[in-house]
Structure formats: structure tokens, C-alpha cells
XYZ file of C-alpha atoms in Angstrom:
547
model
C -42.309 -1.435 47.171
C -42.766 -4.239 44.683
C -43.750 -7.884 44.624
C -40.017 -8.533 44.392
C -39.727 -7.589 48.050
C -40.331 -10.772 49.959
C -41.870 -9.603 53.179
C -41.242 -12.853 54.950
C -37.536 -13.002 54.257
C -36.610 -9.344 53.934
C -34.751 -9.860 50.674
C -35.018 -7.275 47.917
C -34.663 -7.862 44.215
C -34.041 -11.216 42.560
C -31.332 -13.148 44.442
C -30.153 -14.797 41.199
C -29.568 -11.391 39.559
C -27.904 -10.049 42.697
C -25.565 -13.055 42.835
C -24.708 -12.691 39.122
C -23.742 -9.015 39.483
C -21.857 -9.751 42.704
C -20.018 -12.564 40.944
C -19.014 -10.227 38.115
C -17.448 -7.746 40.533
C -15.631 -10.518 42.399
C -14.216 -12.018 39.163
C -12.984 -8.627 37.942
C -11.265 -7.820 41.234
C -9.776 -11.322 41.426
C -8.291 -10.868 37.946
C -6.757 -7.531 38.977
C -5.370 -9.082 42.154
C -3.745 -12.000 40.314
C -2.179 -9.677 37.745
C -0.789 -7.451 40.502
C 0.589 -10.412 42.468
C 3.181 -11.079 39.734
C 5.053 -7.936 40.818
C 5.293 -8.879 44.506
C 8.955 -9.866 44.801
C 9.982 -8.124 48.038
C 8.652 -6.650 51.266
C 8.589 -3.186 49.651
C 6.394 -4.584 46.845
C 4.029 -6.352 49.250
C 3.737 -3.495 51.786
C 4.165 -0.353 49.655
C 3.547 -1.401 46.015
C 7.204 -0.761 45.195
C 6.717 2.980 45.952
C 5.863 3.732 42.326
C 2.194 4.769 42.652
C 1.647 8.301 41.309
C 0.089 11.076 43.383
C -3.138 11.028 41.351
C -3.422 7.245 41.551
C -2.714 7.326 45.271
C -5.328 10.052 45.771
C -7.920 7.805 44.140
C -6.708 4.863 46.211
C -6.878 6.904 49.439
C -10.438 7.897 48.530
C -11.135 4.215 47.921
C -9.628 3.351 51.289
C -11.454 6.130 53.128
C -14.869 5.865 51.461
C -15.665 2.664 53.273
C -18.948 0.943 54.011
C -19.389 3.576 56.719
C -19.332 6.403 54.183
C -21.686 4.769 51.694
C -24.022 2.642 53.800
C -23.713 4.044 57.320
C -23.858 7.780 56.585
C -26.680 7.404 54.054
C -28.630 5.459 56.668
C -27.901 7.993 59.408
C -29.142 10.846 57.193
C -32.228 8.855 56.162
C -33.191 8.200 59.792
C -31.890 11.304 61.612
C -31.488 13.885 58.847
C -29.198 16.793 59.719
C -27.421 14.989 62.569
C -26.520 12.109 60.265
C -24.709 14.484 57.911
C -22.425 15.555 60.767
C -20.476 12.328 60.192
C -19.643 13.503 56.661
C -18.490 16.907 57.881
C -16.243 15.364 60.538
C -14.746 12.809 58.154
C -13.971 15.507 55.557
C -12.567 18.198 57.878
C -10.234 15.553 59.300
C -8.302 15.529 56.019
C -7.119 19.081 56.624
C -5.359 17.837 59.769
C -3.824 14.990 57.785
C -2.723 17.312 54.960
C -1.240 20.058 57.125
C 0.382 17.984 59.878
C 1.284 14.454 58.853
C 1.083 13.465 55.152
C 4.378 14.810 53.844
C 6.259 14.421 57.133
C 5.288 10.766 57.547
C 6.240 9.932 53.978
C 9.679 11.512 54.444
C 10.560 9.633 57.626
C 9.159 6.083 57.368
C 9.706 2.887 55.404
C 6.524 0.827 55.790
C 4.660 1.495 59.045
C 3.732 4.186 61.551
C 6.183 2.663 64.044
C 9.088 3.538 61.726
C 8.417 7.194 62.578
C 7.621 6.746 66.267
C 10.722 4.622 66.919
C 13.092 6.815 64.853
C 14.663 8.553 67.858
C 13.329 6.309 70.646
C 14.271 2.890 72.021
C 13.212 0.649 69.152
C 11.753 -2.467 70.749
C 9.240 -1.053 73.310
C 7.991 1.699 70.978
C 7.573 -0.655 68.007
C 5.680 -3.124 70.190
C 3.356 -0.374 71.483
C 2.763 1.000 67.977
C 2.013 -2.490 66.636
C -0.526 -3.168 69.402
C -2.186 0.197 68.708
C -2.277 -0.493 64.960
C -3.880 -3.895 65.518
C -6.505 -2.386 67.848
C -7.508 0.363 65.382
C -7.569 -2.096 62.485
C -9.802 -4.535 64.368
C -12.334 -1.818 65.228
C -12.393 -0.721 61.585
C -12.620 -4.329 60.356
C -15.516 -4.917 62.737
C -17.503 -2.204 60.949
C -16.659 -3.415 57.444
C -17.489 -7.052 58.205
C -20.834 -6.042 59.688
C -21.533 -3.972 56.555
C -20.604 -6.810 54.208
C -22.688 -9.330 56.112
C -25.699 -7.030 56.245
C -25.468 -6.248 52.539
C -25.253 -9.867 51.420
C -27.946 -10.896 53.908
C -30.275 -8.243 52.481
C -29.676 -9.229 48.866
C -29.840 -13.002 49.286
C -32.719 -13.076 51.758
C -30.736 -15.000 54.369
C -32.582 -15.235 57.680
C -31.558 -16.573 61.072
C -28.434 -15.762 63.055
C -26.626 -18.976 62.044
C -27.150 -18.327 58.325
C -26.009 -14.718 58.705
C -22.880 -15.918 60.508
C -22.114 -18.252 57.581
C -22.487 -15.329 55.145
C -20.067 -13.147 57.145
C -17.583 -16.038 57.323
C -17.646 -16.609 53.553
C -17.289 -12.898 52.850
C -14.393 -12.651 55.312
C -12.611 -15.615 53.761
C -12.857 -13.988 50.328
C -11.411 -10.746 51.669
C -8.461 -12.546 53.289
C -7.716 -14.210 49.941
C -7.322 -10.803 48.241
C -4.724 -9.745 50.798
C -2.734 -12.977 50.671
C -2.451 -12.885 46.884
C -2.390 -9.224 45.807
C -0.545 -7.347 48.545
C -0.558 -3.547 48.517
C -0.277 -3.263 44.720
C -3.346 -5.399 44.078
C -5.213 -3.610 46.848
C -4.286 -0.213 45.367
C -5.625 -1.070 41.910
C -8.841 -2.480 43.371
C -9.237 0.705 45.447
C -8.740 2.945 42.399
C -11.394 1.103 40.391
C -13.721 0.863 43.360
C -13.449 4.606 44.167
C -14.265 5.481 40.556
C -17.272 3.141 40.486
C -18.507 4.344 43.873
C -18.400 8.025 42.918
C -20.075 7.351 39.552
C -22.747 5.173 41.198
C -23.430 7.806 43.852
C -23.624 10.485 41.146
C -26.228 8.469 39.200
C -28.352 7.954 42.316
C -28.017 11.632 43.266
C -29.203 12.886 39.873
C -32.006 10.294 39.838
C -33.268 11.298 43.288
C -33.102 15.033 42.555
C -34.898 14.435 39.250
C -37.849 12.956 41.123
C -38.156 16.210 43.087
C -37.601 18.631 40.203
C -33.973 19.195 41.259
C -35.334 21.073 44.271
C -33.488 20.240 47.488
C -36.214 21.781 49.643
C -38.828 19.491 48.089
C -36.586 16.488 48.724
C -36.087 17.379 52.394
C -39.831 17.995 52.681
C -40.458 14.485 51.322
C -38.081 13.052 53.901
C -39.882 15.004 56.633
C -43.233 13.523 55.561
C -42.004 9.987 56.313
C -39.814 10.896 59.310
C -40.313 9.355 62.734
C -43.131 11.190 64.487
C -41.929 14.362 66.177
C -38.511 14.304 64.486
C -37.341 17.292 62.404
C -34.834 15.897 59.889
C -33.902 19.366 58.609
C -32.756 20.668 61.990
C -30.062 19.602 64.468
C -31.006 17.615 67.544
C -32.682 14.466 66.176
C -29.816 12.276 67.374
C -27.675 14.694 69.400
C -28.827 17.598 71.549
C -31.955 16.299 73.261
C -30.077 15.935 76.568
C -26.875 17.231 78.109
C -25.292 13.804 77.687
C -26.123 13.636 73.986
C -24.619 17.097 73.456
C -21.393 15.931 75.080
C -21.579 12.795 72.948
C -21.703 14.967 69.841
C -18.650 16.974 70.936
C -16.838 13.717 71.675
C -17.799 12.265 68.293
C -16.670 15.399 66.455
C -13.324 15.437 68.239
C -12.714 11.778 67.357
C -13.689 12.242 63.699
C -11.602 15.374 63.107
C -8.459 14.089 64.832
C -8.787 10.397 64.005
C -7.878 10.366 60.305
C -4.325 11.591 60.906
C -3.792 8.621 63.222
C -5.329 5.856 61.104
C -2.520 3.394 60.281
C -4.026 2.183 56.989
C -4.341 5.784 55.744
C -0.806 6.668 56.892
C 0.570 3.574 55.140
C -0.760 4.841 51.802
C 1.705 7.754 51.944
C 4.593 5.283 51.700
C 3.471 4.018 48.267
C 4.402 7.267 46.449
C 7.927 8.098 45.228
C 8.184 11.691 46.542
C 6.834 14.026 49.217
C 5.264 16.148 46.474
C 3.256 13.116 45.383
C 2.158 12.600 49.007
C 0.763 16.159 49.101
C -0.855 15.793 45.688
C -2.506 12.520 46.704
C -4.091 14.150 49.773
C -5.416 17.087 47.711
C -6.957 14.652 45.216
C -8.444 12.650 48.076
C -10.001 15.756 49.689
C -11.741 16.751 46.447
C -13.033 13.263 45.683
C -14.181 12.593 49.235
C -15.842 16.013 49.529
C -17.800 15.518 46.310
C -18.893 12.055 47.424
C -20.159 13.346 50.770
C -22.328 15.897 48.961
C -23.793 12.985 47.002
C -24.350 11.064 50.255
C -26.474 13.961 51.584
C -28.889 13.616 48.643
C -28.852 9.789 48.810
C -29.617 9.868 52.543
C -32.519 12.286 52.272
C -33.687 10.391 49.166
C -33.829 7.164 51.158
C -35.717 8.966 53.910
C -38.230 10.361 51.413
C -38.717 7.375 49.081
C -38.208 4.433 51.463
C -38.785 5.820 54.946
C -37.074 5.147 58.296
C -39.540 2.450 59.351
C -38.844 0.207 56.352
C -35.105 0.906 56.549
C -34.856 -0.062 60.231
C -36.999 -3.145 59.636
C -34.734 -4.521 56.880
C -31.755 -6.864 57.430
C -28.799 -4.650 58.208
C -31.175 -2.055 59.684
C -29.915 1.527 59.184
C -27.148 0.303 56.844
C -29.754 -0.895 54.313
C -30.850 2.625 53.293
C -28.716 2.997 50.127
C -29.525 -0.482 48.683
C -33.239 -0.001 49.413
C -33.153 3.393 47.672
C -31.354 1.872 44.663
C -34.088 -0.751 44.354
C -36.796 1.893 44.693
C -35.210 3.938 41.888
C -34.027 1.378 39.366
C -35.280 -2.022 40.435
C -33.197 -5.164 40.556
C -30.508 -4.070 38.083
C -29.599 -0.785 39.815
C -29.803 -2.525 43.174
C -27.381 -5.205 42.011
C -24.951 -2.644 40.586
C -24.993 -0.393 43.666
C -24.726 -3.393 45.995
C -21.853 -4.735 43.908
C -20.064 -1.388 44.194
C -20.693 -1.351 47.947
C -19.334 -4.885 48.186
C -16.224 -3.894 46.206
C -15.911 -0.934 48.595
C -15.808 -3.265 51.573
C -13.382 -5.639 49.843
C -10.909 -2.854 49.102
C -11.072 -1.259 52.548
C -10.733 -4.551 54.398
C -7.791 -5.523 52.194
C -6.023 -2.258 53.049
C -6.753 -2.655 56.766
C -5.580 -6.249 56.850
C -2.338 -5.450 55.018
C -1.648 -2.608 57.459
C -2.262 -4.736 60.535
C -0.299 -7.724 59.238
C 2.586 -5.498 58.046
C 2.759 -3.851 61.465
C 3.048 -7.197 63.235
C 5.513 -8.697 60.746
C 7.697 -5.578 60.323
C 7.562 -4.108 63.838
C 7.105 -7.120 66.113
C 8.497 -10.135 64.232
C 11.373 -8.530 62.299
C 12.392 -5.739 64.703
C 11.512 -7.046 68.177
C 11.609 -10.856 67.966
C 14.284 -11.352 65.267
C 16.125 -8.040 65.982
C 16.515 -7.433 62.236
C 17.907 -10.897 61.434
C 15.103 -12.037 59.118
C 15.494 -14.633 56.326
C 14.560 -13.625 52.743
C 10.767 -13.277 52.373
C 10.395 -14.321 56.028
C 8.724 -11.022 56.893
C 6.163 -11.323 54.082
C 5.397 -14.931 55.073
C 4.677 -13.861 58.667
C 2.558 -10.959 57.361
C 0.405 -13.408 55.397
C -0.065 -15.686 58.407
C -1.001 -12.656 60.501
C -3.543 -11.603 57.860
C -5.350 -14.929 58.265
C -5.436 -14.600 62.078
C -6.687 -11.000 61.936
C -9.295 -11.970 59.357
C -10.602 -14.776 61.583
C -10.916 -12.443 64.590
C -12.685 -9.778 62.513
C -15.159 -12.379 61.216
C -16.149 -13.275 64.774
C -16.534 -9.635 65.828
C -18.391 -8.804 62.592
C -20.983 -11.484 63.340
C -21.657 -9.879 66.739
C -21.966 -6.382 65.233
C -24.257 -7.554 62.418
C -26.630 -9.286 64.801
C -26.742 -6.215 67.061
C -27.699 -4.008 64.078
C -25.131 -1.299 64.893
C -24.654 1.582 62.438
C -21.300 0.989 60.759
C -20.587 4.730 60.504
C -20.821 4.789 64.278
C -18.532 1.747 64.583
C -15.945 3.447 62.363
C -16.181 6.522 64.597
C -15.000 4.295 67.467
C -11.975 3.276 65.374
C -11.287 6.990 64.814
C -11.457 7.560 68.579
C -8.893 4.801 69.201
C -6.609 6.197 66.466
C -6.900 9.767 67.777
C -6.255 8.616 71.349
C -3.422 6.118 70.885
C -1.638 7.314 67.738
C -2.084 11.000 66.930
C -0.630 12.524 70.147
C 2.479 10.334 69.860
C 2.906 11.167 66.150
C 2.633 14.921 66.762
C 4.950 14.867 69.773
C 7.508 12.806 67.818
C 7.465 15.150 64.825
C 7.294 18.501 66.633
C 8.684 18.132 70.202
C 12.457 17.647 70.387
C 12.419 16.657 74.065
C 9.872 13.851 73.636
C 11.155 10.587 75.153
C 10.484 6.867 74.960
C 8.630 6.915 78.274
C 6.392 9.724 77.016
C 5.642 7.753 73.841
C 4.757 4.596 75.777
C 2.568 6.458 78.280
C 0.777 8.260 75.459
C 0.154 5.146 73.322
C -0.812 2.749 76.091
C -2.658 5.383 78.134
C -4.730 6.524 75.158
C -5.377 2.977 73.983
C -6.347 1.517 77.368
C -8.518 4.470 78.385
C -10.311 4.581 75.029
C -11.046 0.845 74.789
C -11.855 0.648 78.507
C -14.434 3.441 78.249
C -15.946 1.815 75.136
C -16.322 -1.509 77.000
C -18.195 0.182 79.841
C -20.334 2.401 77.587
C -23.805 1.824 76.074
C -22.060 0.692 72.868
C -21.296 -2.694 74.465
C -24.188 -3.066 76.925
C -27.105 -1.301 78.524
C -28.453 0.882 75.683
C -32.254 1.227 75.753
C -34.297 -0.828 73.290
C -35.065 0.925 69.994
C -38.886 0.855 69.607
C -38.611 0.654 65.804
C -36.367 -2.426 65.783
C -37.357 -3.996 69.104
C -33.655 -4.510 69.936
C -31.039 -2.754 71.983
C -28.295 -1.264 69.770
C -25.656 -2.575 72.193
C -23.138 -5.156 71.030
C -24.103 -7.545 73.844
C -27.825 -7.974 74.418
C -29.785 -8.457 77.675
C -26.991 -7.374 80.041
C -25.968 -4.024 81.471
C -22.538 -3.290 82.915
C -22.186 0.211 81.463
C -21.268 3.163 83.686
C -19.646 5.574 81.184
C -22.509 7.637 79.678
C -20.981 8.635 76.316
C -21.088 6.423 73.226
C -17.787 7.831 71.936
C -14.950 8.234 74.478
C -12.842 10.724 72.469
C -13.675 13.684 74.717
C -11.903 11.959 77.624
C -9.311 9.665 76.044
C -7.778 12.074 73.486
C -6.845 14.889 75.958
C -5.726 12.212 78.443
C -3.315 10.747 75.874
C -1.805 14.176 75.133
C -1.428 14.794 78.872
C 0.179 11.394 79.528
C 2.677 11.938 76.700
C 3.721 15.259 78.270
C 3.765 13.873 81.822
C 5.724 10.748 80.883
C 8.349 12.883 79.167
C 8.639 15.326 82.063
C 9.022 12.495 84.603
C 11.475 10.557 82.443
C 15.152 10.384 83.436
C 16.059 9.594 79.834
C 17.793 12.334 77.867
C 16.453 12.853 74.321
C 18.801 11.952 71.469
C 19.620 15.405 70.059
C 21.347 14.081 66.928
C 18.446 11.805 66.066
C 15.991 14.625 66.782
C 17.872 16.926 64.401
C 18.033 14.203 61.726
C 14.293 13.527 62.067
C 13.493 17.228 61.751
C 15.629 17.674 58.635
C 14.273 14.531 57.013
C 10.633 15.301 57.869
C 10.644 18.885 56.596
C 13.014 18.607 53.641
C 12.938 14.974 52.566
C 16.755 14.837 52.667
C 17.775 11.347 53.719
C 14.350 9.874 53.074
C 15.588 7.838 50.110
C 18.224 6.261 52.362
C 15.441 4.998 54.624
C 13.592 3.580 51.628
C 16.597 1.747 50.244
C 18.020 0.611 53.581
């Protein structure tokens, strides 16, 4: 590679240069956050940026929110190691936006104030539904935060040459503390501006790496894939399906389960849904999703080239042997192409990516607790001025602390963060999406059906994850010498699939139907009619915003 690669520590590049470029990104984003914080005068400002973000700006921000560490680090690594099967993550993530565009974007914006629970509780009994929706939101956010924290820790560990589990834990803690600070100060407005800048930098950085990689192979994709095949794990065809999924009947089912979770999960992700509330009109909500689809689709084409480039120029063995394991592919490729400077820039962009996504997740989770649990359930709407925002900030600190602890576990296990995000998608598709669709499109849906659907999907999904190879019992990877399970050296797994979506998503739909059919509660026909009119026409939506 270069004499700058310290074989004993695993660091790449010059740590001083890496720190300087990192510091520059942090200072810029801190400045943006402080400027934005001056406008945070109310809950609407803190949660929804005052609802004055344009459709184009929101599309960029959604892309910034969605193109997380999983998209940049995890997918590139999966393609570098597994080839074709790794790219399936990109396809699933992108196709999912069609579900979001056609079924939920405009309708959610027309019916809610700040959170997903505003829609779910519109024609139901407020307190139990808001509590269930808040618990679901917190669960999805924690799974997503787990992936981002692991990505941030692995990235900084790689660039600074930090070795030892204790030192890595300190790095994750410092990174997490910095991320919490952004949320406490900037709110949704600051987060939105950081996401816009970060999305632009990420797409430009990926474009530069894509052109650079293709240039090395005469802009011939076949030559690039051939180069990746030359360094592939023995016996693995990176240009054909089956390297990761398809070798056994179980792995084929795992692929179907993963695809189902990816395609249906986006429309149930609370931090994505919350972005629709920052725009002034339903038209802007549609425009923002169209912008997001284009930007995300272009980026995933870049990720295909970056992944195969890492496989061809770095190789799976060196990628899996680096700190961060499979998530180190993109930084290692950047160093191979442009040395310390390009590495620092790409790593800085990746770090800004994680900052922006975690900020959005933390705001969503803290807003859900403060707005749905504290204000609506505990205080029953009798909240002092700025009391809701104060509770949201306290909640952000608690959520950040929990995510730091979980991120340390994930980093030390070496789990692929694209895979971890897929688990968050499975939870969102199981607990949230069935209830959202039933609420919007089924007039007879009842409170009992909503509670059965949310809790049934959530409990079954998380329960199956706990007893799957993700948490314990996965065989040791011969290239890393470690089991990819979250908990090492124990085995209490009995569910064979890594992603539970194939079981938990249909079960949640079924429980929502069954709970409604067995309910003695009569649906509120007036509220159902009002929800339908508001969702499909936008009439009355402004009243909900101003209320």
C-alpha cells in the first residue's frame, strides 16, 4: 500500500492530516449549527424547522438523511467483499422510495404536526396509540443509531490508528458526545442545513472516486469487475449472484427477508417521515421525494463502482483485516487512489454523513418522546412554554448515551453497518408501516388493531433478532478470526434467518386485521372522513399545523 500504512496499528494515512481535515469539517458544521440555533424559538422550529424548507432543499436533506454510513461505508464494503450480492442493498434501498412516494409522503404531510403518532392517533384513542408509536419510534431509532455509531467509531479508529477495545470505546464515546451536541443546539433547522451540505459533498466525493476508479481501468466496467475478481476470495464469483445469498435454502430465504425489509422499511422510518413535516405544502413533499430518488439513485450507481474498485485495488483480505472490517473499504480505496489528502477528505465527508444522520435520528426519537409521551400522555396537553423542547433535549442526551453503549458493542463485533441498518428497516416495516397503511386506507381500523399491529410487529421482530445469528451463534469468519455476532463466545440462537422481516412483517399486517375484527370498539366515522379528506386533499392540514 504505502509506508504510510502502519501494519502494527492498522492506521492509514498521517493521523495529524486526518485530524486536521476532520477538525475542519467539525468547525464548519458547528458554525452552521450555531447560526441555525438562533431561529429556534418554538417547538415547530425545533422539530420541523418552522415548516419553511423548500421541496428542493428538503429533497437534498432527505438524501443526506438517507445516505447514511450504511450507504457509503457498508454498501461499498459489501460490494467489495461479495460483489453482486452486496449491490442488492442499493437496489432495495432505492426501490423503497417508490413505496414512500406513492403511499405515504403527501398523505403524512397533510395529516400530521410533528411525529408519526400524530397520524396514527388521529382517529384512535390518543394515549395508548401515542405511547405505542413512541416506543416503536425509539426502537427503530436505536437500531439505526447503533449502525451509525459503529460506523463513526470504525472510521475514526482506522484514521487515528487507535488499537485496543478500551481505546475504541473512548473514540465512540467522544464521537457520540459531539453528535448529541449538534442536536441540543441546532434542532431540525441546523440538522437540515448540515444534511444539505453533507449530501452535496458526499455525492461530489463519490463522483470523484468513481471517475478516478474507472479511469484506472480505461472506463471499462468489465475490466474493473475482472480486477475485483482477481483479488476475490477463492472460489467466489463477484459478478454473479450467490456469494452471500443463495448457497443454501436458508440463505435464499434470508435474501427474500432482507429484500422485503428494505423495500417496505423506508415508508415506516420515523426520521424520514418527520422530514415531510418541514415543508410548507403537499406539493413540496412530493417534489422533495422526487429529488431524493434522483440523488439517491445516482449515488448508488457511484457506490457500485466504488465497491468494485475497492475489491480490485485493495482486496477483500486487506479490507476485512483493517479496523472497522468491511466498513473500511471506501476509506482504504480513497487512500489507494489519492493518498492522505483524498483519504482525509472522503473520511471527513463520511464523518459529516454520520453526524447529520445521527442528528436527524436523535431529534426524531427525542421529539417522539417529548411530543407523544410527555406532552400528550403524561401532561395531557398541559405543557408549560418550551417545556416540550426542554424534555426533548434531555431525551436526546439519554438516547445518545444508550446508542454509544450499543455502538461500542457493534464496533467490536465488526458487523457490517449496511446490515445493521437493514435490521432497523425490518423493525420499521414490522411495527410502523402496517399501522400507517391501515390508518390511511382502512376506515374500519380501530385502536385495538393499531396496538396489536405495532406491539405485535415490534415484539416479534426484536424477539427474532435476539434469537438469531445476529446476536449470537454465527460461525467464525476465517478471514477475520471472529464471529460476526454481536455477543461473542455464546450461542442461544434458534431462529435461522439474519433478518426477521419475512416473518414479522406479514405477522404485523395480520395482527392489525385480527385486532380490528375482534375489537368491540366502533370506528369513529366522522374522524375517518376528516382524515381521508385531509390526507388526499390537504384541506384542514394548515389547521393542524397552527393548532
